[in-house]
mmCIF file of C-alpha atoms in Angstrom:
data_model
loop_
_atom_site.group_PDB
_atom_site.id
_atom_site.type_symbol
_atom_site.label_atom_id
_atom_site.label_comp_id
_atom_site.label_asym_id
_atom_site.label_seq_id
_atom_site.Cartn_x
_atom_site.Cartn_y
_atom_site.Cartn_z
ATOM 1 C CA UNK O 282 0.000 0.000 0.000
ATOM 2 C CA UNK O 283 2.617 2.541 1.128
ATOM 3 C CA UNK O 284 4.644 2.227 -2.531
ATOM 4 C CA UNK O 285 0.911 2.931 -4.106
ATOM 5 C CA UNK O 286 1.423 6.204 -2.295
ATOM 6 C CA UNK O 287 5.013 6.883 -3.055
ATOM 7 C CA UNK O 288 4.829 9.088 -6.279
ATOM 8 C CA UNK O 289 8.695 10.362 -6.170
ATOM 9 C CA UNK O 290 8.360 14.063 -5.517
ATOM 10 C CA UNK O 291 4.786 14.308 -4.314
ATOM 11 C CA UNK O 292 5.559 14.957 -0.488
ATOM 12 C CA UNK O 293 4.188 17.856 1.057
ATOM 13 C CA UNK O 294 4.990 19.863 4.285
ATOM 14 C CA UNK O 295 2.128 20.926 6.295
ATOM 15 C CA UNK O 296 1.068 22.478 9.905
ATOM 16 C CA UNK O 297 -0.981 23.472 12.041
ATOM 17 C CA UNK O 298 -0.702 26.014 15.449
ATOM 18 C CA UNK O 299 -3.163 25.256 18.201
ATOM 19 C CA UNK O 300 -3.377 27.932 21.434
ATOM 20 C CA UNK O 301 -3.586 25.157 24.009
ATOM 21 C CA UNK O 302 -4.288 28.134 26.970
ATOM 22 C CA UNK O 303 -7.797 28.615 24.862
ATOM 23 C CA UNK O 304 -8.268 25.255 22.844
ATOM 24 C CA UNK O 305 -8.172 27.306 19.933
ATOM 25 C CA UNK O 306 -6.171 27.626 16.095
ATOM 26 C CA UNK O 307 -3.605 30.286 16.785
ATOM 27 C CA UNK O 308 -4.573 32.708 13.265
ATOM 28 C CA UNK O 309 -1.957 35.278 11.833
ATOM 29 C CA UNK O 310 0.761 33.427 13.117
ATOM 30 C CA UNK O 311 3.805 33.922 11.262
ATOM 31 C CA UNK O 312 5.358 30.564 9.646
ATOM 32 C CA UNK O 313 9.165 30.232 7.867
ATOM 33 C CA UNK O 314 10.510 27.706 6.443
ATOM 34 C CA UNK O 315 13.922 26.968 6.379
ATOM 35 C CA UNK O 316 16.607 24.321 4.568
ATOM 36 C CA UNK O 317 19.781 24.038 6.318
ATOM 37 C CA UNK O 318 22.766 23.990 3.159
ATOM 38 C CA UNK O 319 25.316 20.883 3.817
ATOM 39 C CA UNK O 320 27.751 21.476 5.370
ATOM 40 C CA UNK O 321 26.502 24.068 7.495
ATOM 41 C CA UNK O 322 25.865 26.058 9.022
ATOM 42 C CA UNK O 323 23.462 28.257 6.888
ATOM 43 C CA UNK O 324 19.815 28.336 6.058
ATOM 44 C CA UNK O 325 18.214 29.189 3.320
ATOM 45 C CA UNK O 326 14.628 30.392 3.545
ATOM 46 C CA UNK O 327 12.218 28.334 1.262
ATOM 47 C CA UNK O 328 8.667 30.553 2.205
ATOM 48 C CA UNK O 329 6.966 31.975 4.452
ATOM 49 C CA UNK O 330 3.094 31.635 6.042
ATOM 50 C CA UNK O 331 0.797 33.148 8.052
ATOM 51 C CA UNK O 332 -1.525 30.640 9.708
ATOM 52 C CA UNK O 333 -5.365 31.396 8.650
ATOM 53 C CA UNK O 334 -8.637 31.089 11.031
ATOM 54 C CA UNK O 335 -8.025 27.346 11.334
ATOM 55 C CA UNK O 336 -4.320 27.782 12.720
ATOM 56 C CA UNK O 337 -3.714 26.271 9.222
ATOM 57 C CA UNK O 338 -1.293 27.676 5.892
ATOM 58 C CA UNK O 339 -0.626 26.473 2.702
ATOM 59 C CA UNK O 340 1.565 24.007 2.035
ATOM 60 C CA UNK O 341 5.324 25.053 3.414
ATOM 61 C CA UNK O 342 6.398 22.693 0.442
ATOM 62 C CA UNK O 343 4.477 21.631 -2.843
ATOM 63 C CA UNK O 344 4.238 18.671 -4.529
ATOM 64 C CA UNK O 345 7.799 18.223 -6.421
ATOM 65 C CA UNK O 346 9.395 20.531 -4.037
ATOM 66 C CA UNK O 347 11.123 18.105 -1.669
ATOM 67 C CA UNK O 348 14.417 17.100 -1.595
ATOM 68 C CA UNK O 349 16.191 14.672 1.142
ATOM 69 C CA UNK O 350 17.746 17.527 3.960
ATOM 70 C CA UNK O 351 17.508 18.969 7.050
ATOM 71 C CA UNK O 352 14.649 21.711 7.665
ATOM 72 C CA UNK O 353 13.498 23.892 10.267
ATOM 73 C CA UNK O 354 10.097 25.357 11.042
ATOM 74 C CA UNK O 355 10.430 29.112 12.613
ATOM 75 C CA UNK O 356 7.276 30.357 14.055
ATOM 76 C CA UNK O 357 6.671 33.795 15.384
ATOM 77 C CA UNK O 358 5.212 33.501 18.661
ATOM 78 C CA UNK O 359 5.879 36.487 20.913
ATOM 79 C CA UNK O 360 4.409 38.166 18.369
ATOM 80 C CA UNK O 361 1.426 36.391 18.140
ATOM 81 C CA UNK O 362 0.939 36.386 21.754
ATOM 82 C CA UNK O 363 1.405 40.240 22.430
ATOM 83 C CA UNK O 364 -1.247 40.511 19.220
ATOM 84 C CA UNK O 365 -3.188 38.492 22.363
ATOM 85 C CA UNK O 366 -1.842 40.680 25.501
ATOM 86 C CA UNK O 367 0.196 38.212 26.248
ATOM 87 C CA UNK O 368 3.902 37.871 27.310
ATOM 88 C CA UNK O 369 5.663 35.173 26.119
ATOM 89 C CA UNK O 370 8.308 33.298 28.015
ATOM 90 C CA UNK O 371 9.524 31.701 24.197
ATOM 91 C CA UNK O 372 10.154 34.869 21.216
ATOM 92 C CA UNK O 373 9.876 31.663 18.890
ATOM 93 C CA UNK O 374 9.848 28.365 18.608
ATOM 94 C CA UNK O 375 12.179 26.375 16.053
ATOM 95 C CA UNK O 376 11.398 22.830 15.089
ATOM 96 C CA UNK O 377 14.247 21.009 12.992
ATOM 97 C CA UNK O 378 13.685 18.156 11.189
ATOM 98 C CA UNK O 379 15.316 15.819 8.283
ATOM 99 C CA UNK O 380 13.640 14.663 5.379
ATOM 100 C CA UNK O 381 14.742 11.170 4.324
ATOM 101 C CA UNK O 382 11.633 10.200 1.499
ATOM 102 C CA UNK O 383 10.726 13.316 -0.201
ATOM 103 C CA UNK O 384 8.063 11.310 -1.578
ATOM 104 C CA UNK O 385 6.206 11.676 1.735
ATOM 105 C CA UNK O 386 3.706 13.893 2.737
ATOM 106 C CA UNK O 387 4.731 15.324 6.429
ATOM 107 C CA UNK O 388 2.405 17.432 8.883
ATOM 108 C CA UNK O 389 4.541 18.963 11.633
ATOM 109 C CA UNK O 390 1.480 20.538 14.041
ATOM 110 C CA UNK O 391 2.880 23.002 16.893
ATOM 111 C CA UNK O 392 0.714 23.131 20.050
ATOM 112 C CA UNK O 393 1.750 26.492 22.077
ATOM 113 C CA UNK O 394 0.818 28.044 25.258
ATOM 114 C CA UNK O 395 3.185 31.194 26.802
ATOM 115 C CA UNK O 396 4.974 29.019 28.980
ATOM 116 C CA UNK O 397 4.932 25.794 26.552
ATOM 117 C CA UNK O 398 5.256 24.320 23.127
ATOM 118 C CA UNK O 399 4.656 20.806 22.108
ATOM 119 C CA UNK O 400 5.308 19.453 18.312
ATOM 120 C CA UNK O 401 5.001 15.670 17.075
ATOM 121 C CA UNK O 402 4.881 13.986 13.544
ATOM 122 C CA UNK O 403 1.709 14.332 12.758
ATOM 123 C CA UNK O 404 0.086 12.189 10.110
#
């Protein structure tokens, strides 16, 4: 079943921010995306998001866009919490990651309160 799925090139990179102090999708968040250059140590920046109503953006990376490398996701979050009134004990969480199949289709969800952040490999 899984090598039905495995069109070479058609991963995707996808999140989501939830506001786990409300239970709510954390909207206007700003989103980068990153691709670290072997051998280090700089990034390149690949796009850039604001989450929408549903905590939600485009896709970070299209179909065919992909390659095998290590990433990071940058999200603004002080700045979305002082958009709230909030203080934030993080100015912004980075999650860094390494894509082995670019053939898969990742979701990298970020679950944030001021004092907390939580991501996983989402499905």
């Amino acid at each position: 079943q899984a090598d039905s799925m495995a069109e070479v090139g058609n991963g995707t990179l996808t999140t989501h921010v939830l506001n786990t102090a409300t239970g709510l999708p954390a909207a206007g968040l700003v989103v980068r995306l990153a691709q670290l250059q072997e051998p280090g140590p700089q990034w390149t920046e690949l796009a850039q998001r604001h989450t929408d109503v549903d905590g939600r953006c485009k896709p970070l990376l299209a179909p065919g866009q992909a390659k095998s490398g290590t990433y990071k996701l940058h999200f603004e979050t002080a700045e979305y919490w002082q958009g709230l009134g909030h203080a934030s004990f993080y100015p912004f969480v980075e999650v860094v990651f390494i894509i082995t199949n670019p053939a898969q289709k990742l979701h990298i969800p970020l679950l944030i309160s001021p004092y907390s952040y939580t991501t996983y490999r989402g499905s």
